[in-house]
N, C-alpha and C. Protein backbone atom coordinates (compact mmCIF):
# COMPACT_ATOMS: atom_id res chain seq x y z
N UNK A 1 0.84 -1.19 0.00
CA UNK A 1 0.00 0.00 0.00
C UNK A 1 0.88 1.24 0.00
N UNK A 2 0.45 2.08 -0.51
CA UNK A 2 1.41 3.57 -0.72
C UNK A 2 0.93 4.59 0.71
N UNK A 3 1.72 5.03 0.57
CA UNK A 3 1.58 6.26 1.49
C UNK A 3 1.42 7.84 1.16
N UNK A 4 0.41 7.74 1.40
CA UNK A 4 0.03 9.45 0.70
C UNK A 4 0.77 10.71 1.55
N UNK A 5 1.62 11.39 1.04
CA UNK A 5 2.36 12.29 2.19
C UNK A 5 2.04 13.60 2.29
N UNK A 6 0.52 13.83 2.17
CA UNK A 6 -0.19 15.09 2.86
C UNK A 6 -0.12 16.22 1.78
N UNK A 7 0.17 17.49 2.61
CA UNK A 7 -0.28 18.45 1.82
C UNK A 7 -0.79 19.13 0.40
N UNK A 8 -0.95 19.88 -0.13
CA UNK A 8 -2.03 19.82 -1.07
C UNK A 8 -1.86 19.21 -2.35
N UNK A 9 -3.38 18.75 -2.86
CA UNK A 9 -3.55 17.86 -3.85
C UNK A 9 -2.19 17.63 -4.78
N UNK A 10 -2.11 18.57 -5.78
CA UNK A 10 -0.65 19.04 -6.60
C UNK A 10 0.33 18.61 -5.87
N UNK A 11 0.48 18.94 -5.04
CA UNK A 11 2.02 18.28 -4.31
C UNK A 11 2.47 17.11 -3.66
N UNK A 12 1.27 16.34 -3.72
CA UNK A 12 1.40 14.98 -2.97
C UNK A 12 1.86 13.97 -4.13
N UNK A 13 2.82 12.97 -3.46
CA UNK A 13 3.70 12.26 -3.48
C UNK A 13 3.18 10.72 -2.51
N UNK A 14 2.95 9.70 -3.28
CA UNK A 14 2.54 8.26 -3.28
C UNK A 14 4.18 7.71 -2.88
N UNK A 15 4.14 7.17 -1.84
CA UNK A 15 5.24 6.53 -1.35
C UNK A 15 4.99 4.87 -0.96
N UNK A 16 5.68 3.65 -1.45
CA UNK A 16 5.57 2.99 -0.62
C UNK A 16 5.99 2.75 0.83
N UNK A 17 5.32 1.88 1.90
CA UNK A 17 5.71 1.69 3.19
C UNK A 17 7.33 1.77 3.31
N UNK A 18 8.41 0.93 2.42
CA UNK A 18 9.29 0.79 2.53
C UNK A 18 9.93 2.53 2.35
N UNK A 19 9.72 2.75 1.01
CA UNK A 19 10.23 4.07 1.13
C UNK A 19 9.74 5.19 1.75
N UNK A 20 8.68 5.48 2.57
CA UNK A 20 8.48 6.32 4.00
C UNK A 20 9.04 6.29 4.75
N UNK A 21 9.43 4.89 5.19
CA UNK A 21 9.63 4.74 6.40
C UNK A 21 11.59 4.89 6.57
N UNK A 22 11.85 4.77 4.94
CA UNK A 22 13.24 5.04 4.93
C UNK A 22 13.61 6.35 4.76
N UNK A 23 12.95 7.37 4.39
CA UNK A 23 12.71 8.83 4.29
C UNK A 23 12.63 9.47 5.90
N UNK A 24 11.89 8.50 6.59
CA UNK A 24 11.84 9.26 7.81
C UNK A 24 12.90 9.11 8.83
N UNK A 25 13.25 7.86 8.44
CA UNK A 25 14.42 7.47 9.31
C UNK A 25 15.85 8.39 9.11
N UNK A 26 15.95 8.63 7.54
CA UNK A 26 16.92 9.66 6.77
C UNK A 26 16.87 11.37 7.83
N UNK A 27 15.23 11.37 7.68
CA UNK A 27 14.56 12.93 8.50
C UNK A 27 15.54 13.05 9.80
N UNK A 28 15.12 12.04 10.34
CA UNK A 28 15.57 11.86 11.85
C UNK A 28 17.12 11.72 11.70
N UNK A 29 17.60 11.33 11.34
CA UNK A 29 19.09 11.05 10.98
C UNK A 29 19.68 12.53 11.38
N UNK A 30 19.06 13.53 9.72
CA UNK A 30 19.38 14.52 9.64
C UNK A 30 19.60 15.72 10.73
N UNK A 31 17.83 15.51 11.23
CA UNK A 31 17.47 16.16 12.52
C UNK A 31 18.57 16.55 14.13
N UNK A 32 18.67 15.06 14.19
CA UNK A 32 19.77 14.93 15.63
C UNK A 32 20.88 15.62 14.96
N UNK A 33 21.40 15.09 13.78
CA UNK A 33 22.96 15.29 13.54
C UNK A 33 23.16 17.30 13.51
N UNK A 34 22.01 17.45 13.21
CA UNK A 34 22.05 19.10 12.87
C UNK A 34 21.76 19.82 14.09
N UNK A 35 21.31 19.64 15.02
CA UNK A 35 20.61 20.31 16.06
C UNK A 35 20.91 19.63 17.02
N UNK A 36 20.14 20.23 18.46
CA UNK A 36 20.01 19.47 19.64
C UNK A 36 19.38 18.72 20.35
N UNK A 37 19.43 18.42 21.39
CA UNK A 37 18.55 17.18 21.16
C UNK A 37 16.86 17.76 21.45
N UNK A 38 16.74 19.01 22.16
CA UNK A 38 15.10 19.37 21.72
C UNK A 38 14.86 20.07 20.67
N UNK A 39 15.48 20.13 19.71
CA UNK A 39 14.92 19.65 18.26
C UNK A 39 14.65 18.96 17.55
N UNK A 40 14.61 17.65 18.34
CA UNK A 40 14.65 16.05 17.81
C UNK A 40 13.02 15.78 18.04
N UNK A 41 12.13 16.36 17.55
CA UNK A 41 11.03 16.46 17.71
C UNK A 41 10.59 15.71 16.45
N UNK A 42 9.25 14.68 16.45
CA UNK A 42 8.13 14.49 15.62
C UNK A 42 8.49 15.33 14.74
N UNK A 43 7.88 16.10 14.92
CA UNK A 43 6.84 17.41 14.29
C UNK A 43 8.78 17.96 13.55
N UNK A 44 9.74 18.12 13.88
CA UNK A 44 10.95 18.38 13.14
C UNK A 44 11.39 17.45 12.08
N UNK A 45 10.94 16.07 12.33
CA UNK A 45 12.05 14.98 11.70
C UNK A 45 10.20 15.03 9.94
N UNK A 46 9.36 14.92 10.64
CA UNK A 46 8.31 14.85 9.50
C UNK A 46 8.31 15.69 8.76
N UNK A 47 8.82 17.29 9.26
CA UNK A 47 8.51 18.21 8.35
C UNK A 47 9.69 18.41 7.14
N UNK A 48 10.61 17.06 7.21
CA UNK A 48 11.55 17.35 6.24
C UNK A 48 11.27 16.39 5.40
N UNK A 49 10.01 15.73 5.91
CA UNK A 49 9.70 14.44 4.54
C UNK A 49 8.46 14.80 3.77
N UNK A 50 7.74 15.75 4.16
CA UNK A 50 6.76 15.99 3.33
C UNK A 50 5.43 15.46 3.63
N UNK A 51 5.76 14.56 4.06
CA UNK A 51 4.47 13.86 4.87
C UNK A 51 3.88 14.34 6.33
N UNK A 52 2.86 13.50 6.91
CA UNK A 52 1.87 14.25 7.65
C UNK A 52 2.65 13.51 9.07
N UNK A 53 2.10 14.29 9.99
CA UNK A 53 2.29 13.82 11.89
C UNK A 53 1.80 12.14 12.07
N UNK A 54 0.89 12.20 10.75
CA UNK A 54 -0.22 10.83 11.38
C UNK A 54 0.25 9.46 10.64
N UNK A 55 1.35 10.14 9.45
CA UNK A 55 2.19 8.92 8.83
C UNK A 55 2.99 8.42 9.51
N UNK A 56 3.95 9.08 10.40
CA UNK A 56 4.82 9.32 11.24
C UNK A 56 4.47 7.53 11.81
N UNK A 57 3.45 8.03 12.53
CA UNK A 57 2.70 6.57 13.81
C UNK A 57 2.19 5.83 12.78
N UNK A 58 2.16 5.87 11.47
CA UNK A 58 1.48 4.52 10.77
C UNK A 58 2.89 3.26 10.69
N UNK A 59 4.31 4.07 10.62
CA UNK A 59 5.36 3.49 10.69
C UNK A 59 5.98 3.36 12.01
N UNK A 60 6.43 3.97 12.69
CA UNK A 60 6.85 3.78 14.26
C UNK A 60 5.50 4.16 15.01
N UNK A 61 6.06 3.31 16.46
CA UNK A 61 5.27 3.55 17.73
C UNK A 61 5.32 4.89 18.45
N UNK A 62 6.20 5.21 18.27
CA UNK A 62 6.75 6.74 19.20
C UNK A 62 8.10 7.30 18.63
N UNK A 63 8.94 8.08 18.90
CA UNK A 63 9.95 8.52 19.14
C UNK A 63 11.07 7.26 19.31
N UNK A 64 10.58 7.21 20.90
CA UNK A 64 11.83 5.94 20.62
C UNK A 64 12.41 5.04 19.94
N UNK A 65 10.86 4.51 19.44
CA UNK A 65 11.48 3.15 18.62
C UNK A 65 12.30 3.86 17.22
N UNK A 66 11.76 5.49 16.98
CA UNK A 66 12.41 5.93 15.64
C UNK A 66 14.12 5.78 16.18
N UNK A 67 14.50 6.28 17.28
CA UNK A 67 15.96 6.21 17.86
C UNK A 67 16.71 4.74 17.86
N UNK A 68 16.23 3.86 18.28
CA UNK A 68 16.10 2.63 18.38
C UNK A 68 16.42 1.38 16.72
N UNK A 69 15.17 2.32 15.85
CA UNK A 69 15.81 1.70 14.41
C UNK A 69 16.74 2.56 14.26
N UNK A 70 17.27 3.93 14.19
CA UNK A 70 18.66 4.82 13.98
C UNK A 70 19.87 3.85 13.95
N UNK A 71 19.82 3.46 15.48
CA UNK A 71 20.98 2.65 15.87
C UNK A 71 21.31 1.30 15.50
N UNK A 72 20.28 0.58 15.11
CA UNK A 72 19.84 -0.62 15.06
C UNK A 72 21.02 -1.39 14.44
N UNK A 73 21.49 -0.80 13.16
CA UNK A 73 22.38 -1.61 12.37
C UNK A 73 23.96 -1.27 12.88
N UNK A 74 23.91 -0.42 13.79
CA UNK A 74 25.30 -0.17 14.65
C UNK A 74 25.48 -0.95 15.51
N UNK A 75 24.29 -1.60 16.46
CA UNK A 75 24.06 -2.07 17.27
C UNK A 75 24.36 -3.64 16.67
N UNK A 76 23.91 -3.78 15.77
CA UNK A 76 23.88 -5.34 14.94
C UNK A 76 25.60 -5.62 14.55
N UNK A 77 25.86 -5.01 13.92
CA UNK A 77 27.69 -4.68 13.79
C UNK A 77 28.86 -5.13 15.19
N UNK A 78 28.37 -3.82 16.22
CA UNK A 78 29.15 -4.39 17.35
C UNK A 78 28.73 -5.56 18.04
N UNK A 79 27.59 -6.06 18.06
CA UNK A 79 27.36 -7.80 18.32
C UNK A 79 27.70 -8.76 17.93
N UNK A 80 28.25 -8.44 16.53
CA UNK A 80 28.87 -9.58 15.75
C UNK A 80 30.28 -9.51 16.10
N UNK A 81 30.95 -8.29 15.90
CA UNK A 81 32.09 -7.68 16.45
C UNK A 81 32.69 -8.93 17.65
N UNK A 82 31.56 -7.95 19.06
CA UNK A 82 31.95 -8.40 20.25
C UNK A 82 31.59 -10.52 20.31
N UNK A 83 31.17 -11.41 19.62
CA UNK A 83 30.96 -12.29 19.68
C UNK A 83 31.87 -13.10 19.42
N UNK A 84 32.85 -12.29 17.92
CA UNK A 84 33.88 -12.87 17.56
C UNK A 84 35.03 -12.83 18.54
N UNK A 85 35.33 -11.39 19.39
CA UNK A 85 36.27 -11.31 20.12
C UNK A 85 36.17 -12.75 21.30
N UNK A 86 34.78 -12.58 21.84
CA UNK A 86 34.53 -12.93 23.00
C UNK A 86 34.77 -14.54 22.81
N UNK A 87 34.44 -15.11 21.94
CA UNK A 87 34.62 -16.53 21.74
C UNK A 87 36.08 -16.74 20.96
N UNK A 88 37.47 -15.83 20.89
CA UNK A 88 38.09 -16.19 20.00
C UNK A 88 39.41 -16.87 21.09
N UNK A 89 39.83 -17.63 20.00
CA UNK A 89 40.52 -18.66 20.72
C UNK A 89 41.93 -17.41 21.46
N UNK A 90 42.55 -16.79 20.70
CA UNK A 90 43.36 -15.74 20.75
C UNK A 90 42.79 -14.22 21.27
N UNK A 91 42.51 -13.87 22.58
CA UNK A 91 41.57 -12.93 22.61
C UNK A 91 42.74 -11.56 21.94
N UNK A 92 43.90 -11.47 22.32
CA UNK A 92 44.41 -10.31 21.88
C UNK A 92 44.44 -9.97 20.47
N UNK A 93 45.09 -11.12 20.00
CA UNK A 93 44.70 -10.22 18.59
C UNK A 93 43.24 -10.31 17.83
N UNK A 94 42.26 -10.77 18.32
CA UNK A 94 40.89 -10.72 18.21
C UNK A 94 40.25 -9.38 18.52
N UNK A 95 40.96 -8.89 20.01
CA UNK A 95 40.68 -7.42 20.35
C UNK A 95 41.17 -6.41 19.36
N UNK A 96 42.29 -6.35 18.56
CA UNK A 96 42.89 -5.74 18.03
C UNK A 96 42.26 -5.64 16.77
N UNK A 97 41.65 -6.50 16.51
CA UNK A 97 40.89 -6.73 15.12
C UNK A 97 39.53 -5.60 15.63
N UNK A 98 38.85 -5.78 17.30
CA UNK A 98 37.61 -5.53 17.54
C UNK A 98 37.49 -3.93 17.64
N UNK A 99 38.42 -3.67 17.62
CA UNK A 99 39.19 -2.09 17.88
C UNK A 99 38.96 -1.66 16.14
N UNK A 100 39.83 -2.47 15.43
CA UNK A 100 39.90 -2.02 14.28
C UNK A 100 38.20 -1.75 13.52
N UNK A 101 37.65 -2.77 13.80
CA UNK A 101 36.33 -2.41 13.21
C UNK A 101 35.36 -1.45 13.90
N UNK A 102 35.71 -1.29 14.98
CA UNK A 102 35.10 -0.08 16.06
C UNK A 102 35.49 1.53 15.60
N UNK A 103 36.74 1.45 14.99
CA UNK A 103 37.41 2.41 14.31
C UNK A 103 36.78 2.73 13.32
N UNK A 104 36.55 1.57 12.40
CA UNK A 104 35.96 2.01 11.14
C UNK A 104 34.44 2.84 11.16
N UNK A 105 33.95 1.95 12.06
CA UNK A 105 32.30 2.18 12.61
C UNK A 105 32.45 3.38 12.68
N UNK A 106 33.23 4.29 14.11
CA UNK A 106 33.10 5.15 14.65
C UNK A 106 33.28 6.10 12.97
N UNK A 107 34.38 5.90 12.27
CA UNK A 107 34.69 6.82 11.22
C UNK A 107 33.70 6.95 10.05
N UNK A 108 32.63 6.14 10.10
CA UNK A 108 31.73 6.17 8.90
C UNK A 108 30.68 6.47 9.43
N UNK A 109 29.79 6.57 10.60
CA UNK A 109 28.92 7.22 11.62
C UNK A 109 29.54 7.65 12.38
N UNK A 110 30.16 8.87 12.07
CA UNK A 110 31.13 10.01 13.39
C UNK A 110 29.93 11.10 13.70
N UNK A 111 29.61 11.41 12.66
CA UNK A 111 28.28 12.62 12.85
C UNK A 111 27.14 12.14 13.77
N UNK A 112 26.43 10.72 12.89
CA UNK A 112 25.34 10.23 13.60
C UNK A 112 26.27 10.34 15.70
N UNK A 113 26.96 9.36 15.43
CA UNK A 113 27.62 8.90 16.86
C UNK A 113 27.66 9.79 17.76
N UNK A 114 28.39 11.15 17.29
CA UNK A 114 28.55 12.33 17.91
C UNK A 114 27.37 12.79 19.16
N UNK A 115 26.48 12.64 17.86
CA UNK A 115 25.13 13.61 17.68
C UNK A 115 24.41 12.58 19.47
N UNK A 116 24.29 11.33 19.17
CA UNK A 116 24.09 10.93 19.87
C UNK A 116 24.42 10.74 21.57
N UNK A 117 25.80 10.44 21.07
CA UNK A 117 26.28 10.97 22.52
C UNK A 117 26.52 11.88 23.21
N UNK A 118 26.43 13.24 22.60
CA UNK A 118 26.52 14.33 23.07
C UNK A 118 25.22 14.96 23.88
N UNK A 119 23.60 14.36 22.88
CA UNK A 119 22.61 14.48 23.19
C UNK A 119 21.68 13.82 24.33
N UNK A 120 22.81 12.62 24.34
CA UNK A 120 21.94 11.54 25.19
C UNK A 120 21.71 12.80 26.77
N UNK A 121 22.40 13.24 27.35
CA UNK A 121 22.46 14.11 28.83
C UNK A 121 21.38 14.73 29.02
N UNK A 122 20.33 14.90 27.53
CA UNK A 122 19.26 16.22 27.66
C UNK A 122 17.91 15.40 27.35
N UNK A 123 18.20 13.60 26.86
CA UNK A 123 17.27 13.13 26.30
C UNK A 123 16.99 11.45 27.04
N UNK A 124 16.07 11.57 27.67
CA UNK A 124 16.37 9.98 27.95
C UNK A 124 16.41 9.09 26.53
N UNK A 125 15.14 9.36 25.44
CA UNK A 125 15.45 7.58 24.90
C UNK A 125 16.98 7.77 24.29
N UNK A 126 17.43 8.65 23.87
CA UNK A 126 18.28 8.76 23.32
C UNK A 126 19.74 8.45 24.04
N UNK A 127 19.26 8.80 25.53
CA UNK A 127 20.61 8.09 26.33
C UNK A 127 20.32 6.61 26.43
N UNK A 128 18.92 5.90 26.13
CA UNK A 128 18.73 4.26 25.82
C UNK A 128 19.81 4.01 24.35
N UNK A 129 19.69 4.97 23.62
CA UNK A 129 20.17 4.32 22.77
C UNK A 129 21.28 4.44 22.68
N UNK A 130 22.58 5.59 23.58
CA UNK A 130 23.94 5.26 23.79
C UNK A 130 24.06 4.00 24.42
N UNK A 131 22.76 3.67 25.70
CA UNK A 131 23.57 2.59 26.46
C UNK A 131 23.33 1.27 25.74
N UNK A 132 22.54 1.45 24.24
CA UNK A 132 22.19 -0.06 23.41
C UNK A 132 23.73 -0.34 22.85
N UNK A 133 24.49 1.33 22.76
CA UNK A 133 25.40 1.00 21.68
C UNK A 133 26.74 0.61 22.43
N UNK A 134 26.61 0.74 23.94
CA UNK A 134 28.36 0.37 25.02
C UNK A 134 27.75 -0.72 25.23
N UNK A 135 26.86 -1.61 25.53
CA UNK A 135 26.49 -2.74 25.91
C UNK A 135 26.79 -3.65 25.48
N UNK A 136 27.24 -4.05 24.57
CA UNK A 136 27.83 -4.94 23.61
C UNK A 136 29.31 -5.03 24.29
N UNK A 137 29.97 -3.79 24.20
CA UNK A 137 31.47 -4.14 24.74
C UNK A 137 31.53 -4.18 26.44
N UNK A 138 30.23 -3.65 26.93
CA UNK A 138 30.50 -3.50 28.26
C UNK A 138 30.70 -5.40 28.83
N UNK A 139 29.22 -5.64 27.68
CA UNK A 139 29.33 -7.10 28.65
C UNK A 139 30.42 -8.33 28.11
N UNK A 140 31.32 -8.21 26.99
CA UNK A 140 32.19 -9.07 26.97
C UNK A 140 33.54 -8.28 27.98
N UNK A 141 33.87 -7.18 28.00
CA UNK A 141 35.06 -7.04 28.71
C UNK A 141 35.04 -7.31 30.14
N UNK A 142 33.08 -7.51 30.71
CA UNK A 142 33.00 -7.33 32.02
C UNK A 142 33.39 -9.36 31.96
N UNK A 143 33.37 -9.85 30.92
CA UNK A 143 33.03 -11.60 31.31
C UNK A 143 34.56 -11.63 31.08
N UNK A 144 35.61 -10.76 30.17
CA UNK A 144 36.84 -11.40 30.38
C UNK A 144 37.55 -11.09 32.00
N UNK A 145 37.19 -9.63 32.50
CA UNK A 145 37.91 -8.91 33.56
C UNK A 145 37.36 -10.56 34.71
N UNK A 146 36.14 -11.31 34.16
CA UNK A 146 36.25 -11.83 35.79
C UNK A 146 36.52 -13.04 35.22
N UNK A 147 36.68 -13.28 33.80
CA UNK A 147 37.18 -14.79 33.42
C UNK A 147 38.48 -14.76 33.85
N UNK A 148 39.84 -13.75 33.47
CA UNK A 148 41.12 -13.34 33.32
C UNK A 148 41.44 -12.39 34.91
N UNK A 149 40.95 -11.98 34.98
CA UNK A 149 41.57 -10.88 36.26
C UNK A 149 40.71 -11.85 37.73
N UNK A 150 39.64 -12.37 37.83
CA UNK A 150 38.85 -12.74 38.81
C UNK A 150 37.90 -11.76 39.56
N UNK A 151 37.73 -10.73 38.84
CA UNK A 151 36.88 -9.53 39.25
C UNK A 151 35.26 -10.00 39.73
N UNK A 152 34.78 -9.77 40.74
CA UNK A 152 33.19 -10.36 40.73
C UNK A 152 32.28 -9.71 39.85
N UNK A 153 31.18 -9.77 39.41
CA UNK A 153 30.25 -9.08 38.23
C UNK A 153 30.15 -7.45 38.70
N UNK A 154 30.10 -7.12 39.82
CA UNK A 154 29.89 -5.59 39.92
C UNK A 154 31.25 -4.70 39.65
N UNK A 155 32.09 -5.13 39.90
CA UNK A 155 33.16 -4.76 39.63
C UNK A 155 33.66 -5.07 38.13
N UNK A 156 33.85 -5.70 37.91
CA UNK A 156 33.83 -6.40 36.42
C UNK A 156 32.97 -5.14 35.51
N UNK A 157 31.85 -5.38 35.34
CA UNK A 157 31.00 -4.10 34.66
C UNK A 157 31.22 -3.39 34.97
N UNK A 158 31.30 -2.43 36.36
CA UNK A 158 31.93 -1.07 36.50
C UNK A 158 33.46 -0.96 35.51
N UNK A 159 34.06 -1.12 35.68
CA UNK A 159 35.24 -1.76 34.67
C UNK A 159 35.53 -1.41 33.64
N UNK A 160 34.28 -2.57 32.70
CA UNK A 160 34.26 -2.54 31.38
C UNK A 160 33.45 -1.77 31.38
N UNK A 161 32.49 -0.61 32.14
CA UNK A 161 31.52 0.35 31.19
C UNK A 161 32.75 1.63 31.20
N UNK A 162 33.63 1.48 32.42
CA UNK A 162 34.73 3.22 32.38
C UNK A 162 35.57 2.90 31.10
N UNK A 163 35.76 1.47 30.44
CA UNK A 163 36.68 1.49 29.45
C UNK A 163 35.90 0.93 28.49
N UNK A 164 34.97 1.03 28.09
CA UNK A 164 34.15 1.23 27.22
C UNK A 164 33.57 2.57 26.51
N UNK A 165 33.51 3.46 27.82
CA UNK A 165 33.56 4.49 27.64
C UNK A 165 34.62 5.73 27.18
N UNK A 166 35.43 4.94 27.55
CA UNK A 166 36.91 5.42 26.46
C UNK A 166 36.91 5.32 25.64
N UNK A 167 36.84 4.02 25.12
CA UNK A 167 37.26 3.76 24.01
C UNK A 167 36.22 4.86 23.06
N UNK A 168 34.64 5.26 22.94
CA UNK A 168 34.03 5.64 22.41
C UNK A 168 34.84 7.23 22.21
N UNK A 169 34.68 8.17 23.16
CA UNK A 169 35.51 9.14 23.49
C UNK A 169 37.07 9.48 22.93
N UNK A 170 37.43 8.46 22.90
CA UNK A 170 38.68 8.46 21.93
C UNK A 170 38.79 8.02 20.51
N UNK A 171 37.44 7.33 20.24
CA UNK A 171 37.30 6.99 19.23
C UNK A 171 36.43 8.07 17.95
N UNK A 172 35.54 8.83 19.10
CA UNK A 172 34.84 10.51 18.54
C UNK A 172 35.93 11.00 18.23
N UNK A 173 37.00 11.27 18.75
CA UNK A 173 38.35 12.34 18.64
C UNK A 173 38.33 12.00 17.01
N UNK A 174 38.48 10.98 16.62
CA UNK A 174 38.81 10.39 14.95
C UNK A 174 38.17 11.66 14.38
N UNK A 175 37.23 12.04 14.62
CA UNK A 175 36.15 12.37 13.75
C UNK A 175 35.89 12.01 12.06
N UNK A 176 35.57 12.20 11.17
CA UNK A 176 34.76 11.45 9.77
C UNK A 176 35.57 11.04 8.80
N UNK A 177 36.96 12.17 8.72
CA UNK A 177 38.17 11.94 7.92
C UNK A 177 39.24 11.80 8.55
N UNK A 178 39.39 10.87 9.56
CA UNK A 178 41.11 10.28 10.07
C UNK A 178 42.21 9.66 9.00
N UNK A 179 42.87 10.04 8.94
CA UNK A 179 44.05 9.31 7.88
C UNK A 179 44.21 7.68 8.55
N UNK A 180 45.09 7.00 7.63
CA UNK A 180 45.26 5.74 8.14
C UNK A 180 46.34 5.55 9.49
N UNK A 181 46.78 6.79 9.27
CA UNK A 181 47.92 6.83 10.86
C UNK A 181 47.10 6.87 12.14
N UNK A 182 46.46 7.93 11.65
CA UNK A 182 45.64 8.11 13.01
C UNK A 182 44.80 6.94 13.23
N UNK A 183 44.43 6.18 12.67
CA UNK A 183 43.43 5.35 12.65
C UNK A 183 43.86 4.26 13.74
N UNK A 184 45.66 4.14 13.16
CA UNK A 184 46.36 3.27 13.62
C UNK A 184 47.07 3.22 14.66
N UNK A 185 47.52 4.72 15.10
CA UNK A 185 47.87 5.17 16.67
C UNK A 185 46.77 4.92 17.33
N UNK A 186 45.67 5.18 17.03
CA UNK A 186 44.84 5.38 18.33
C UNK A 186 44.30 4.02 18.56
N UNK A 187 43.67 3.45 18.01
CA UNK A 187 43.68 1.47 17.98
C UNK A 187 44.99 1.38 18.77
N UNK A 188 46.15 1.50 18.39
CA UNK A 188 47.08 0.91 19.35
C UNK A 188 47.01 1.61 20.55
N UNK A 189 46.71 2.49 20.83
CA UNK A 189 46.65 3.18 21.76
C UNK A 189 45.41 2.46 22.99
N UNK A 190 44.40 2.69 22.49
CA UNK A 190 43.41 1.84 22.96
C UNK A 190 43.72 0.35 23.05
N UNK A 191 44.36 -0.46 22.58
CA UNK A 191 44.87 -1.48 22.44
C UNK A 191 45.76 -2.57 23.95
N UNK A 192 46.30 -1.04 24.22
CA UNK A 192 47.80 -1.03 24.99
C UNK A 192 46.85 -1.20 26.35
N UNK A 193 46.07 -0.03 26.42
CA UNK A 193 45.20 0.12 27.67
C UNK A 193 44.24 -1.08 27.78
N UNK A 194 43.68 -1.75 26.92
CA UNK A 194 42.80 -2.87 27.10
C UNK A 194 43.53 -4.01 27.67
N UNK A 195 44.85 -4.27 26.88
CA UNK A 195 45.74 -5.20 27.02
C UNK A 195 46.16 -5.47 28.38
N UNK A 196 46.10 -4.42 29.34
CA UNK A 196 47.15 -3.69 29.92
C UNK A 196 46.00 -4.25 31.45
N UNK A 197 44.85 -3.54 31.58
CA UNK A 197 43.95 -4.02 32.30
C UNK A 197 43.02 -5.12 31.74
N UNK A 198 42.80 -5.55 30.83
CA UNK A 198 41.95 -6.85 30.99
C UNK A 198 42.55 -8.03 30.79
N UNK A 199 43.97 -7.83 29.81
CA UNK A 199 44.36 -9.17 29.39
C UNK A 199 46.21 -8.89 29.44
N UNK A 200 46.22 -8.80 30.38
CA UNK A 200 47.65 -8.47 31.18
C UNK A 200 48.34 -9.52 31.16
N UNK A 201 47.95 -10.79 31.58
CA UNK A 201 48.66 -12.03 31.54
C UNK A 201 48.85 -12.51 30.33
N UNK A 202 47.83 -12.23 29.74
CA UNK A 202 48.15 -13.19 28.02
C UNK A 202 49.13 -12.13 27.34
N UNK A 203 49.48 -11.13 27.78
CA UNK A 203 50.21 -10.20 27.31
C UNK A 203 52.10 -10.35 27.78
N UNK A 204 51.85 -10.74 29.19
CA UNK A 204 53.17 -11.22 29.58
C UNK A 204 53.68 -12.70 29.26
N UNK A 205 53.11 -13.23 28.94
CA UNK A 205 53.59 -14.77 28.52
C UNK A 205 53.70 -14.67 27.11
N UNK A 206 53.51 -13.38 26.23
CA UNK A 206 54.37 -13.11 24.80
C UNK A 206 55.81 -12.50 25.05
């Protein structure tokens, strides 16, 4: 079924479901990355698609879930990411690999990423959807710190969310066009520090 996107006769535009709902998601994209986060409004992200308030809810439930698909395929990325590290027979250079693709991530959504984390402080869903996107690394570094170090789970996650949280923070610094040096200092850099507190021993028996 198409989607009729409102205003007057002459100017309306027949969309299918698929392409609305990818238009709006684009809206919203745009929205956060340009502004703050109370401009991340409905009524802001629709008025750049042409369509009406009431199309909006024929495709998402609310707001959130629009934040929620935003992230979704970032979120899908570092799960695969963190699965490979977490089960790899070699965790260091597995990490080093997990860094490297975290790098890339961060450098091809630097704007979106930014936008997000900067905004999350003023927005709850939007701070749901920073903590969808550290969760992934929080909970494998928290299962190595107590597989490898013997840390108990509260400690362990406290842990891996302060160096999780680095890594993101140092990984924003990149911003959209890092050269391949930089790409490659700061991975090692981050590297050294992971190595250093989570996997210290597998590091001294090289």
């Amino acid at each position: 079924m198409a989607v009729d996107a409102g205003g007057p006769p002459e100017r309306r535009v027949r969309r299918t479901p698929a392409v609305a709902r990818r238009e709006i998601l684009e809206a919203a994209r745009a929205v956060l990355e340009g502004g703050q986060a109370a401009d991340f409004t409905v009524a802001s992200v629709m008025s750049r698609t042409g369509m009406t308030r009431k199309t909006f809810y024929v495709h998402f439930a609310d707001r959130a879930e629009l934040i929620r698909e935003l992230v979704a395929p970032l979120r899908a990325d570092l799960d695969a990411s963190m699965r490979r590290w977490s089960g790899a027979a070699d965790p260091l250079a597995a990490g080093s690999e997990a860094l490297a693709e975290a790098a890339r991530m961060y450098t091809t959504h630097a704007t979106l990423l930014r936008a997000v984390w900067w905004s999350a402080a003023e927005d709850a869903e939007v701070d749901r959807a920073r903590t969808t996107l550290l969760e992934p690394l929080v909970t494998v570094g928290a299962k190595l710190l107590a597989e490898r170090r013997g840390f108990d789970g509260g400690r362990a996650r406290a842990v891996a969310r302060a160096m999780a949280t680095m890594n993101v923070h140092v990984l924003l610094s990149l911003g959209p066009t890092p050269t391949d040096a930089e790409i490659s200092a700061t991975t090692d850099a981050l590297g050294e520090v992971w190595t250093s507190v989570v996997l210290r021993d597998d590091a001294a028996r090289r």
